[in-house]
Amino acid sequence: MRRTRFDDAACPIARSLDQIGDWWSLLIVRDALDGARRFTEFQKRLGLAKNILSARLSKLVAHGILRLEPASDGSAYQEYVLTEKGESLRLVLMALRQWGEDFLFAPDDRPLPHVVKASGKPLGPLEITHPKPRKLGPRDVEVLKELDD
Amino acid sequence: MRRTRFDDAACPIARSLDQIGDWWSLLIVRDALDGARRFTEFQKRLGLAKNILSARLSKLVAHGILRLEPASDGSAYQEYVLTEKGESLRLVLMALRQWGEDFLFAPDDRPLPHVVKASGKPLGPLEITHPKPRKLGPRDVEVLKELDD
């Protein structure tokens, strides 16, 4: 299928998908958030052909989602480290995870929860909230078509 | 590229990407959340070839994200309506939108905000919160590797 470019689009969802809209990229970011840093680690976790992994990593570096750093152990290897832009994809992955947990698992087969690092306490679900927290459903939200003056 | 199936994966992110991991599907869901219901509406909004749109819509129906209903105006057409599972992708799209807004737009070129339908008031940002609301950063979260007894 011909790949369409969305990066000139006015829609922020389309622009985001232009940078991370192939799932390998999101799975690489998932594993980076989980501590993977080296090419061989990503390869082992994802079981992905070297040339494909290499292309995806280069694209993520070009988009400023990962950056290259000298290896933390002083060896000659380079490591892939998430930038702030990359770390911020945590929320996208949490939303994907939550949707998967809610709709794609049997009740007795739920995956392990996200926890707060400092306390080990499970997080509550991601929710759409008012500026003053009040739970909203997906139908309570709409996108403005124009701004009032 | 060979398409790998993730639906047997233990990871809820991988399972989610197996169902909605090609971006056309997410853009179709975006437009459905924005009110599109008919084949011709989706085609006009997305500028997508009929055969590709048809395949994507069928896949979304097969996954229970959209369902087919008789046209609301009593004509012979059928309409694509989001299920609860489909509506719940709002959170994933909001997370993608927020990331795009934060990192892919110039400050003077920000897209229009999401608002609460009932009040027209802009939403606050999606945030990772404790069960008792307290803002957490992306680094405060980790995924458990095993459950304590």
PDB file of C-alpha atoms in Angstrom:
ATOM      1  CA  MET A   1       0.000   0.000   0.000  1.00  0.00           C
ATOM      2  CA  ARG A   2       1.248   3.450  -0.839  1.00  0.00           C
ATOM      3  CA  ARG A   3       2.329   5.285   2.245  1.00  0.00           C
ATOM      4  CA  THR A   4       0.677   8.646   2.583  1.00  0.00           C
ATOM      5  CA  ARG A   5       2.449  11.412   4.435  1.00  0.00           C
ATOM      6  CA  PHE A   6       0.374  13.243   6.998  1.00  0.00           C
ATOM      7  CA  ASP A   7       2.965  15.620   8.412  1.00  0.00           C
ATOM      8  CA  ASP A   8       1.494  18.670   6.711  1.00  0.00           C
ATOM      9  CA  ALA A   9      -1.929  17.807   8.030  1.00  0.00           C
ATOM     10  CA  ALA A  10      -3.693  20.218  10.341  1.00  0.00           C
ATOM     11  CA  CYS A  11      -4.796  17.290  12.494  1.00  0.00           C
ATOM     12  CA  PRO A  12      -2.496  16.453  15.405  1.00  0.00           C
ATOM     13  CA  ILE A  13      -3.587  12.806  15.356  1.00  0.00           C
ATOM     14  CA  ALA A  14      -2.565  12.490  11.706  1.00  0.00           C
ATOM     15  CA  ARG A  15       0.768  14.197  12.420  1.00  0.00           C
ATOM     16  CA  SER A  16       1.439  11.858  15.328  1.00  0.00           C
ATOM     17  CA  LEU A  17       0.632   8.807  13.219  1.00  0.00           C
ATOM     18  CA  ASP A  18       3.057  10.069  10.595  1.00  0.00           C
ATOM     19  CA  GLN A  19       5.885   9.754  13.127  1.00  0.00           C
ATOM     20  CA  ILE A  20       4.855   6.704  15.147  1.00  0.00           C
ATOM     21  CA  GLY A  21       2.031   5.168  13.144  1.00  0.00           C
ATOM     22  CA  ASP A  22       3.701   1.904  12.285  1.00  0.00           C
ATOM     23  CA  TRP A  23       3.400  -0.399  15.219  1.00  0.00           C
ATOM     24  CA  TRP A  24       7.023  -1.475  15.322  1.00  0.00           C
ATOM     25  CA  SER A  25       7.917   2.064  16.304  1.00  0.00           C
ATOM     26  CA  LEU A  26       5.473   1.990  19.207  1.00  0.00           C
ATOM     27  CA  LEU A  27       6.736  -1.414  20.337  1.00  0.00           C
ATOM     28  CA  ILE A  28      10.322  -0.098  20.224  1.00  0.00           C
ATOM     29  CA  VAL A  29       9.242   2.856  22.387  1.00  0.00           C
ATOM     30  CA  ARG A  30       7.433   0.427  24.717  1.00  0.00           C
ATOM     31  CA  ASP A  31      10.633  -1.577  25.178  1.00  0.00           C
ATOM     32  CA  ALA A  32      12.733   1.567  25.590  1.00  0.00           C
ATOM     33  CA  LEU A  33      10.364   2.712  28.361  1.00  0.00           C
ATOM     34  CA  ASP A  34      10.888  -0.732  29.885  1.00  0.00           C
ATOM     35  CA  GLY A  35      14.672  -0.212  29.936  1.00  0.00           C
ATOM     36  CA  ALA A  36      15.983  -1.522  26.595  1.00  0.00           C
ATOM     37  CA  ARG A  37      18.865   0.581  25.244  1.00  0.00           C
ATOM     38  CA  ARG A  38      20.970  -1.522  22.861  1.00  0.00           C
ATOM     39  CA  PHE A  39      20.302  -2.722  19.346  1.00  0.00           C
ATOM     40  CA  THR A  40      20.712  -6.341  20.424  1.00  0.00           C
ATOM     41  CA  GLU A  41      18.249  -5.890  23.285  1.00  0.00           C
ATOM     42  CA  PHE A  42      15.573  -4.512  20.992  1.00  0.00           C
ATOM     43  CA  GLN A  43      16.255  -7.263  18.514  1.00  0.00           C
ATOM     44  CA  LYS A  44      15.929  -9.974  21.146  1.00  0.00           C
ATOM     45  CA  ARG A  45      12.712  -8.545  22.599  1.00  0.00           C
ATOM     46  CA  LEU A  46      11.004  -7.856  19.282  1.00  0.00           C
ATOM     47  CA  GLY A  47      12.343 -10.718  17.152  1.00  0.00           C
ATOM     48  CA  LEU A  48      12.637  -8.285  14.286  1.00  0.00           C
ATOM     49  CA  ALA A  49      14.951  -8.560  11.255  1.00  0.00           C
ATOM     50  CA  LYS A  50      18.089  -6.425  11.685  1.00  0.00           C
ATOM     51  CA  ASN A  51      17.480  -4.277   8.623  1.00  0.00           C
ATOM     52  CA  ILE A  52      13.908  -3.464   9.655  1.00  0.00           C
ATOM     53  CA  LEU A  53      14.873  -2.718  13.251  1.00  0.00           C
ATOM     54  CA  SER A  54      17.733  -0.552  12.064  1.00  0.00           C
ATOM     55  CA  ALA A  55      15.437   1.465   9.787  1.00  0.00           C
ATOM     56  CA  ARG A  56      12.857   1.964  12.569  1.00  0.00           C
ATOM     57  CA  LEU A  57      15.473   3.050  15.101  1.00  0.00           C
ATOM     58  CA  SER A  58      16.969   5.519  12.615  1.00  0.00           C
ATOM     59  CA  LYS A  59      13.532   6.972  11.943  1.00  0.00           C
ATOM     60  CA  LEU A  60      12.882   7.383  15.678  1.00  0.00           C
ATOM     61  CA  VAL A  61      16.250   9.136  16.068  1.00  0.00           C
ATOM     62  CA  ALA A  62      15.505  11.375  13.056  1.00  0.00           C
ATOM     63  CA  HIS A  63      12.177  12.363  14.666  1.00  0.00           C
ATOM     64  CA  GLY A  64      13.855  13.178  17.977  1.00  0.00           C
ATOM     65  CA  ILE A  65      12.047  10.396  19.857  1.00  0.00           C
ATOM     66  CA  LEU A  66      15.276   8.480  20.598  1.00  0.00           C
ATOM     67  CA  ARG A  67      18.802   9.864  20.733  1.00  0.00           C
ATOM     68  CA  LEU A  68      22.126   8.021  20.460  1.00  0.00           C
ATOM     69  CA  GLU A  69      24.490   8.044  23.436  1.00  0.00           C
ATOM     70  CA  PRO A  70      27.813   6.337  24.174  1.00  0.00           C
ATOM     71  CA  ALA A  71      27.276   3.078  26.081  1.00  0.00           C
ATOM     72  CA  SER A  72      26.804   3.535  29.824  1.00  0.00           C
ATOM     73  CA  ASP A  73      29.461   0.846  30.543  1.00  0.00           C
ATOM     74  CA  GLY A  74      32.203   2.674  28.616  1.00  0.00           C
ATOM     75  CA  SER A  75      32.292   0.091  25.814  1.00  0.00           C
ATOM     76  CA  ALA A  76      32.356   1.065  22.147  1.00  0.00           C
ATOM     77  CA  TYR A  77      28.617   0.414  21.697  1.00  0.00           C
ATOM     78  CA  GLN A  78      26.025   3.099  21.319  1.00  0.00           C
ATOM     79  CA  GLU A  79      22.748   3.132  23.171  1.00  0.00           C
ATOM     80  CA  TYR A  80      19.318   4.425  22.227  1.00  0.00           C
ATOM     81  CA  VAL A  81      17.884   6.708  24.879  1.00  0.00           C
ATOM     82  CA  LEU A  82      14.394   8.222  24.948  1.00  0.00           C
ATOM     83  CA  THR A  83      14.169  11.990  24.669  1.00  0.00           C
ATOM     84  CA  GLU A  84      11.477  13.935  26.512  1.00  0.00           C
ATOM     85  CA  LYS A  85       9.378  13.673  23.352  1.00  0.00           C
ATOM     86  CA  GLY A  86       9.896   9.899  23.442  1.00  0.00           C
ATOM     87  CA  GLU A  87       9.165   9.561  27.173  1.00  0.00           C
ATOM     88  CA  SER A  88       5.950  11.453  26.618  1.00  0.00           C
ATOM     89  CA  LEU A  89       4.666   8.624  24.437  1.00  0.00           C
ATOM     90  CA  ARG A  90       4.097   6.781  27.740  1.00  0.00           C
ATOM     91  CA  LEU A  91       0.606   8.263  27.832  1.00  0.00           C
ATOM     92  CA  VAL A  92      -0.209   6.979  24.318  1.00  0.00           C
ATOM     93  CA  LEU A  93       1.047   3.519  25.257  1.00  0.00           C
ATOM     94  CA  MET A  94      -0.898   3.584  28.519  1.00  0.00           C
ATOM     95  CA  ALA A  95      -4.062   4.445  26.600  1.00  0.00           C
ATOM     96  CA  LEU A  96      -3.425   1.586  24.143  1.00  0.00           C
ATOM     97  CA  ARG A  97      -2.684  -0.764  27.039  1.00  0.00           C
ATOM     98  CA  GLN A  98      -5.815   0.195  28.912  1.00  0.00           C
ATOM     99  CA  TRP A  99      -8.004  -0.288  25.841  1.00  0.00           C
ATOM    100  CA  GLY A 100      -6.387  -3.681  25.242  1.00  0.00           C
ATOM    101  CA  GLU A 101      -6.906  -4.695  28.864  1.00  0.00           C
ATOM    102  CA  ASP A 102     -10.538  -3.623  28.805  1.00  0.00           C
ATOM    103  CA  PHE A 103     -11.552  -5.250  25.531  1.00  0.00           C
ATOM    104  CA  LEU A 104      -9.036  -7.873  24.432  1.00  0.00           C
ATOM    105  CA  PHE A 105      -8.475 -10.013  27.515  1.00  0.00           C
ATOM    106  CA  ALA A 106     -10.645 -12.507  29.331  1.00  0.00           C
ATOM    107  CA  PRO A 107     -11.467 -11.378  32.897  1.00  0.00           C
ATOM    108  CA  ASP A 108      -9.312 -14.182  34.381  1.00  0.00           C
ATOM    109  CA  ASP A 109      -6.384 -13.398  32.114  1.00  0.00           C
ATOM    110  CA  ARG A 110      -5.736  -9.722  32.851  1.00  0.00           C
ATOM    111  CA  PRO A 111      -2.153  -8.509  32.406  1.00  0.00           C
ATOM    112  CA  LEU A 112      -0.114  -7.143  35.290  1.00  0.00           C
ATOM    113  CA  PRO A 113      -0.938  -3.581  36.256  1.00  0.00           C
ATOM    114  CA  HIS A 114       1.057  -0.391  35.871  1.00  0.00           C
ATOM    115  CA  VAL A 115       2.356   0.775  39.216  1.00  0.00           C
ATOM    116  CA  VAL A 116       3.857   3.921  40.637  1.00  0.00           C
ATOM    117  CA  LYS A 117       7.600   3.276  40.802  1.00  0.00           C
ATOM    118  CA  ALA A 118       8.085   4.915  44.181  1.00  0.00           C
ATOM    119  CA  SER A 119       5.262   3.110  45.996  1.00  0.00           C
ATOM    120  CA  GLY A 120       4.484  -0.031  43.971  1.00  0.00           C
ATOM    121  CA  LYS A 121       0.800   0.970  44.152  1.00  0.00           C
ATOM    122  CA  PRO A 122      -1.319   0.246  41.057  1.00  0.00           C
ATOM    123  CA  LEU A 123      -2.396   3.279  39.063  1.00  0.00           C
ATOM    124  CA  GLY A 124      -6.027   4.139  38.619  1.00  0.00           C
ATOM    125  CA  PRO A 125      -7.324   4.039  35.038  1.00  0.00           C
ATOM    126  CA  LEU A 126      -6.551   6.882  32.652  1.00  0.00           C
ATOM    127  CA  GLU A 127      -9.648   9.023  32.570  1.00  0.00           C
ATOM    128  CA  ILE A 128     -10.804  12.053  30.684  1.00  0.00           C
ATOM    129  CA  THR A 129     -11.245  14.698  33.335  1.00  0.00           C
ATOM    130  CA  HIS A 130     -12.453  18.222  33.646  1.00  0.00           C
ATOM    131  CA  PRO A 131      -9.831  20.737  34.737  1.00  0.00           C
ATOM    132  CA  LYS A 132     -11.485  20.192  38.138  1.00  0.00           C
ATOM    133  CA  PRO A 133     -11.413  16.382  38.221  1.00  0.00           C
ATOM    134  CA  ARG A 134     -14.800  14.932  37.319  1.00  0.00           C
ATOM    135  CA  LYS A 135     -15.055  11.792  35.275  1.00  0.00           C
ATOM    136  CA  LEU A 136     -16.279  12.214  31.693  1.00  0.00           C
ATOM    137  CA  GLY A 137     -17.339   9.545  29.189  1.00  0.00           C
ATOM    138  CA  PRO A 138     -16.014   9.413  25.617  1.00  0.00           C
ATOM    139  CA  ARG A 139     -19.277  10.928  24.335  1.00  0.00           C
ATOM    140  CA  ASP A 140     -18.918  14.010  26.506  1.00  0.00           C
ATOM    141  CA  VAL A 141     -16.087  15.335  24.372  1.00  0.00           C
ATOM    142  CA  GLU A 142     -16.006  17.012  20.970  1.00  0.00           C
ATOM    143  CA  VAL A 143     -13.450  18.870  18.856  1.00  0.00           C
ATOM    144  CA  LEU A 144     -14.153  22.538  18.164  1.00  0.00           C
ATOM    145  CA  LYS A 145     -14.585  23.431  14.504  1.00  0.00           C
ATOM    146  CA  GLU A 146     -13.922  27.105  15.048  1.00  0.00           C
ATOM    147  CA  LEU A 147     -12.966  29.381  17.869  1.00  0.00           C
ATOM    148  CA  ASP A 148     -15.377  32.004  19.135  1.00  0.00           C
ATOM    149  CA  ASP A 149     -13.898  35.476  19.257  1.00  0.00           C
TER     150      ASP A 149
ATOM    151  CA  MET B   1       6.818  -5.975   4.908  1.00  0.00           C
ATOM    152  CA  ARG B   2       5.400  -9.159   6.326  1.00  0.00           C
ATOM    153  CA  ARG B   3       2.596  -8.491   8.720  1.00  0.00           C
ATOM    154  CA  THR B   4       3.111 -10.143  12.074  1.00  0.00           C
ATOM    155  CA  ARG B   5       0.115 -11.075  14.158  1.00  0.00           C
ATOM    156  CA  PHE B   6       0.228 -10.036  17.772  1.00  0.00           C
ATOM    157  CA  ASP B   7      -3.160 -11.215  18.954  1.00  0.00           C
ATOM    158  CA  ASP B   8      -1.796 -14.122  20.953  1.00  0.00           C
ATOM    159  CA  ALA B   9       0.677 -11.852  22.671  1.00  0.00           C
ATOM    160  CA  ALA B  10       0.524 -11.437  26.418  1.00  0.00           C
ATOM    161  CA  CYS B  11       1.093  -7.705  25.992  1.00  0.00           C
ATOM    162  CA  PRO B  12      -2.073  -5.603  25.821  1.00  0.00           C
ATOM    163  CA  ILE B  13      -0.309  -2.943  23.732  1.00  0.00           C
ATOM    164  CA  ALA B  14       0.646  -5.541  21.126  1.00  0.00           C
ATOM    165  CA  ARG B  15      -2.901  -6.914  21.113  1.00  0.00           C
ATOM    166  CA  SER B  16      -4.341  -3.448  20.638  1.00  0.00           C
ATOM    167  CA  LEU B  17      -1.962  -2.726  17.774  1.00  0.00           C
ATOM    168  CA  ASP B  18      -3.048  -5.962  16.132  1.00  0.00           C
ATOM    169  CA  GLN B  19      -6.590  -4.593  15.885  1.00  0.00           C
ATOM    170  CA  ILE B  20      -6.009  -0.882  15.268  1.00  0.00           C
ATOM    171  CA  GLY B  21      -2.302  -0.645  14.482  1.00  0.00           C
ATOM    172  CA  ASP B  22      -2.586   0.558  10.937  1.00  0.00           C
ATOM    173  CA  TRP B  23      -3.222   4.244  10.965  1.00  0.00           C
ATOM    174  CA  TRP B  24      -6.121   4.223   8.521  1.00  0.00           C
ATOM    175  CA  SER B  25      -8.127   2.344  11.126  1.00  0.00           C
ATOM    176  CA  LEU B  26      -7.434   4.992  13.740  1.00  0.00           C
ATOM    177  CA  LEU B  27      -8.274   7.794  11.316  1.00  0.00           C
ATOM    178  CA  ILE B  28     -11.555   6.030  10.473  1.00  0.00           C
ATOM    179  CA  VAL B  29     -12.341   5.824  14.199  1.00  0.00           C
ATOM    180  CA  ARG B  30     -11.370   9.504  14.565  1.00  0.00           C
ATOM    181  CA  ASP B  31     -13.864  10.460  11.845  1.00  0.00           C
ATOM    182  CA  ALA B  32     -16.554   8.177  13.276  1.00  0.00           C
ATOM    183  CA  LEU B  33     -16.126   9.904  16.669  1.00  0.00           C
ATOM    184  CA  ASP B  34     -16.527  13.153  14.759  1.00  0.00           C
ATOM    185  CA  GLY B  35     -19.874  12.006  13.352  1.00  0.00           C
ATOM    186  CA  ALA B  36     -19.100  10.233  10.063  1.00  0.00           C
ATOM    187  CA  ARG B  37     -21.376   7.214   9.478  1.00  0.00           C
ATOM    188  CA  ARG B  38     -21.552   6.468   5.751  1.00  0.00           C
ATOM    189  CA  PHE B  39     -19.030   4.936   3.388  1.00  0.00           C
ATOM    190  CA  THR B  40     -19.092   8.027   1.189  1.00  0.00           C
ATOM    191  CA  GLU B  41     -18.473  10.322   4.184  1.00  0.00           C
ATOM    192  CA  PHE B  42     -15.397   8.366   5.255  1.00  0.00           C
ATOM    193  CA  GLN B  43     -14.182   8.306   1.665  1.00  0.00           C
ATOM    194  CA  LYS B  44     -14.561  12.056   1.288  1.00  0.00           C
ATOM    195  CA  ARG B  45     -12.843  12.835   4.587  1.00  0.00           C
ATOM    196  CA  LEU B  46      -9.957  10.415   4.162  1.00  0.00           C
ATOM    197  CA  GLY B  47      -9.451  10.527   0.386  1.00  0.00           C
ATOM    198  CA  LEU B  48      -8.855   6.807   0.492  1.00  0.00           C
ATOM    199  CA  ALA B  49      -9.315   4.329  -2.395  1.00  0.00           C
ATOM    200  CA  LYS B  50     -12.652   2.505  -2.150  1.00  0.00           C
ATOM    201  CA  ASN B  51     -11.151  -0.968  -1.923  1.00  0.00           C
ATOM    202  CA  ILE B  52      -8.787   0.010   0.892  1.00  0.00           C
ATOM    203  CA  LEU B  53     -11.498   1.852   2.826  1.00  0.00           C
ATOM    204  CA  SER B  54     -13.838  -1.090   2.365  1.00  0.00           C
ATOM    205  CA  ALA B  55     -11.241  -3.536   3.713  1.00  0.00           C
ATOM    206  CA  ARG B  56     -10.506  -1.326   6.741  1.00  0.00           C
ATOM    207  CA  LEU B  57     -14.181  -0.844   7.571  1.00  0.00           C
ATOM    208  CA  SER B  58     -14.805  -4.591   7.314  1.00  0.00           C
ATOM    209  CA  LYS B  59     -11.893  -5.272   9.641  1.00  0.00           C
ATOM    210  CA  LEU B  60     -13.222  -2.769  12.184  1.00  0.00           C
ATOM    211  CA  VAL B  61     -16.664  -4.416  12.012  1.00  0.00           C
ATOM    212  CA  ALA B  62     -15.082  -7.872  12.397  1.00  0.00           C
ATOM    213  CA  HIS B  63     -13.257  -6.665  15.516  1.00  0.00           C
ATOM    214  CA  GLY B  64     -16.453  -5.235  16.999  1.00  0.00           C
ATOM    215  CA  ILE B  65     -15.185  -1.644  16.880  1.00  0.00           C
ATOM    216  CA  LEU B  66     -17.858  -0.560  14.373  1.00  0.00           C
ATOM    217  CA  ARG B  67     -21.228  -2.175  13.713  1.00  0.00           C
ATOM    218  CA  LEU B  68     -23.496  -1.880  10.683  1.00  0.00           C
ATOM    219  CA  GLU B  69     -26.932  -0.326  11.113  1.00  0.00           C
ATOM    220  CA  PRO B  70     -29.728   0.613   8.707  1.00  0.00           C
ATOM    221  CA  ALA B  71     -29.470   4.270   7.675  1.00  0.00           C
ATOM    222  CA  SER B  72     -30.954   6.717  10.161  1.00  0.00           C
ATOM    223  CA  ASP B  73     -32.947   8.441   7.379  1.00  0.00           C
ATOM    224  CA  GLY B  74     -34.763   5.236   6.368  1.00  0.00           C
ATOM    225  CA  SER B  75     -32.951   4.963   3.012  1.00  0.00           C
ATOM    226  CA  ALA B  76     -31.454   1.702   1.765  1.00  0.00           C
ATOM    227  CA  TYR B  77     -27.924   2.664   2.851  1.00  0.00           C
ATOM    228  CA  GLN B  78     -26.133   1.163   5.791  1.00  0.00           C
ATOM    229  CA  GLU B  79     -24.239   3.168   8.354  1.00  0.00           C
ATOM    230  CA  TYR B  80     -21.166   2.408  10.400  1.00  0.00           C
ATOM    231  CA  VAL B  81     -21.724   3.079  14.087  1.00  0.00           C
ATOM    232  CA  LEU B  82     -19.145   2.886  16.860  1.00  0.00           C
ATOM    233  CA  THR B  83     -19.656   0.224  19.502  1.00  0.00           C
ATOM    234  CA  GLU B  84     -18.693   0.822  23.123  1.00  0.00           C
ATOM    235  CA  LYS B  85     -15.334  -0.757  22.294  1.00  0.00           C
ATOM    236  CA  GLY B  86     -14.975   1.713  19.424  1.00  0.00           C
ATOM    237  CA  GLU B  87     -16.077   4.741  21.470  1.00  0.00           C
ATOM    238  CA  SER B  88     -13.490   3.798  24.059  1.00  0.00           C
ATOM    239  CA  LEU B  89     -10.721   4.447  21.535  1.00  0.00           C
ATOM    240  CA  ARG B  90     -11.418   8.134  22.222  1.00  0.00           C
ATOM    241  CA  LEU B  91      -8.832   7.981  24.987  1.00  0.00           C
ATOM    242  CA  VAL B  92      -6.159   6.542  22.639  1.00  0.00           C
ATOM    243  CA  LEU B  93      -6.907   9.249  20.080  1.00  0.00           C
ATOM    244  CA  MET B  94      -6.836  11.946  22.749  1.00  0.00           C
ATOM    245  CA  ALA B  95      -3.418  10.716  23.879  1.00  0.00           C
ATOM    246  CA  LEU B  96      -2.135  10.753  20.276  1.00  0.00           C
ATOM    247  CA  ARG B  97      -3.639  14.201  19.755  1.00  0.00           C
ATOM    248  CA  GLN B  98      -2.082  15.588  22.906  1.00  0.00           C
ATOM    249  CA  TRP B  99       1.356  14.223  22.018  1.00  0.00           C
ATOM    250  CA  GLY B 100       1.027  15.716  18.530  1.00  0.00           C
ATOM    251  CA  GLU B 101      -0.042  19.074  19.948  1.00  0.00           C
ATOM    252  CA  ASP B 102       2.837  19.113  22.413  1.00  0.00           C
ATOM    253  CA  PHE B 103       5.632  18.118  20.057  1.00  0.00           C
ATOM    254  CA  LEU B 104       4.599  18.532  16.431  1.00  0.00           C
ATOM    255  CA  PHE B 105       3.137  22.029  16.229  1.00  0.00           C
ATOM    256  CA  ALA B 106       4.656  25.479  16.432  1.00  0.00           C
ATOM    257  CA  PRO B 107       3.384  27.444  19.457  1.00  0.00           C
ATOM    258  CA  ASP B 108       1.485  29.880  17.214  1.00  0.00           C
ATOM    259  CA  ASP B 109      -0.081  27.092  15.178  1.00  0.00           C
ATOM    260  CA  ARG B 110      -1.823  25.015  17.859  1.00  0.00           C
ATOM    261  CA  PRO B 111      -4.923  23.090  16.790  1.00  0.00           C
ATOM    262  CA  LEU B 112      -8.353  23.760  18.270  1.00  0.00           C
ATOM    263  CA  PRO B 113      -8.912  22.246  21.690  1.00  0.00           C
ATOM    264  CA  HIS B 114     -11.129  19.393  22.802  1.00  0.00           C
ATOM    265  CA  VAL B 115     -14.091  20.705  24.727  1.00  0.00           C
ATOM    266  CA  VAL B 116     -16.733  19.265  26.980  1.00  0.00           C
ATOM    267  CA  LYS B 117     -19.860  18.985  24.820  1.00  0.00           C
ATOM    268  CA  ALA B 118     -22.239  20.157  27.489  1.00  0.00           C
ATOM    269  CA  SER B 119     -20.337  23.291  28.492  1.00  0.00           C
ATOM    270  CA  GLY B 120     -17.989  24.140  25.589  1.00  0.00           C
ATOM    271  CA  LYS B 121     -15.187  24.413  28.182  1.00  0.00           C
ATOM    272  CA  PRO B 122     -11.732  23.181  27.072  1.00  0.00           C
ATOM    273  CA  LEU B 123     -10.539  19.967  28.706  1.00  0.00           C
ATOM    274  CA  GLY B 124      -7.447  19.881  30.820  1.00  0.00           C
ATOM    275  CA  PRO B 125      -4.599  17.710  29.522  1.00  0.00           C
ATOM    276  CA  LEU B 126      -4.743  13.931  29.935  1.00  0.00           C
ATOM    277  CA  GLU B 127      -2.561  13.137  32.881  1.00  0.00           C
ATOM    278  CA  ILE B 128      -1.350  10.038  34.623  1.00  0.00           C
ATOM    279  CA  THR B 129      -2.835  10.257  38.071  1.00  0.00           C
ATOM    280  CA  HIS B 130      -2.753   8.402  41.318  1.00  0.00           C
ATOM    281  CA  PRO B 131      -6.064   6.938  42.415  1.00  0.00           C
ATOM    282  CA  LYS B 132      -6.165  10.087  44.563  1.00  0.00           C
ATOM    283  CA  PRO B 133      -5.403  12.667  41.871  1.00  0.00           C
ATOM    284  CA  ARG B 134      -1.778  13.737  41.975  1.00  0.00           C
ATOM    285  CA  LYS B 135       0.122  14.420  38.801  1.00  0.00           C
ATOM    286  CA  LEU B 136       2.789  11.851  37.855  1.00  0.00           C
ATOM    287  CA  GLY B 137       5.481  12.119  35.164  1.00  0.00           C
ATOM    288  CA  PRO B 138       6.114   9.378  32.580  1.00  0.00           C
ATOM    289  CA  ARG B 139       9.147   8.188  34.557  1.00  0.00           C
ATOM    290  CA  ASP B 140       7.122   7.582  37.702  1.00  0.00           C
ATOM    291  CA  VAL B 141       5.446   4.540  36.167  1.00  0.00           C
ATOM    292  CA  GLU B 142       6.639   1.001  35.557  1.00  0.00           C
ATOM    293  CA  VAL B 143       5.051  -2.313  34.561  1.00  0.00           C
ATOM    294  CA  LEU B 144       5.133  -5.092  37.160  1.00  0.00           C
ATOM    295  CA  LYS B 145       7.061  -8.200  36.097  1.00  0.00           C
ATOM    296  CA  GLU B 146       5.395 -10.401  38.683  1.00  0.00           C
ATOM    297  CA  LEU B 147       2.710 -10.132  41.292  1.00  0.00           C
ATOM    298  CA  ASP B 148       3.568 -10.421  44.948  1.00  0.00           C
ATOM    299  CA  ASP B 149       1.483 -12.979  46.811  1.00  0.00           C
TER     300      ASP B 149
END
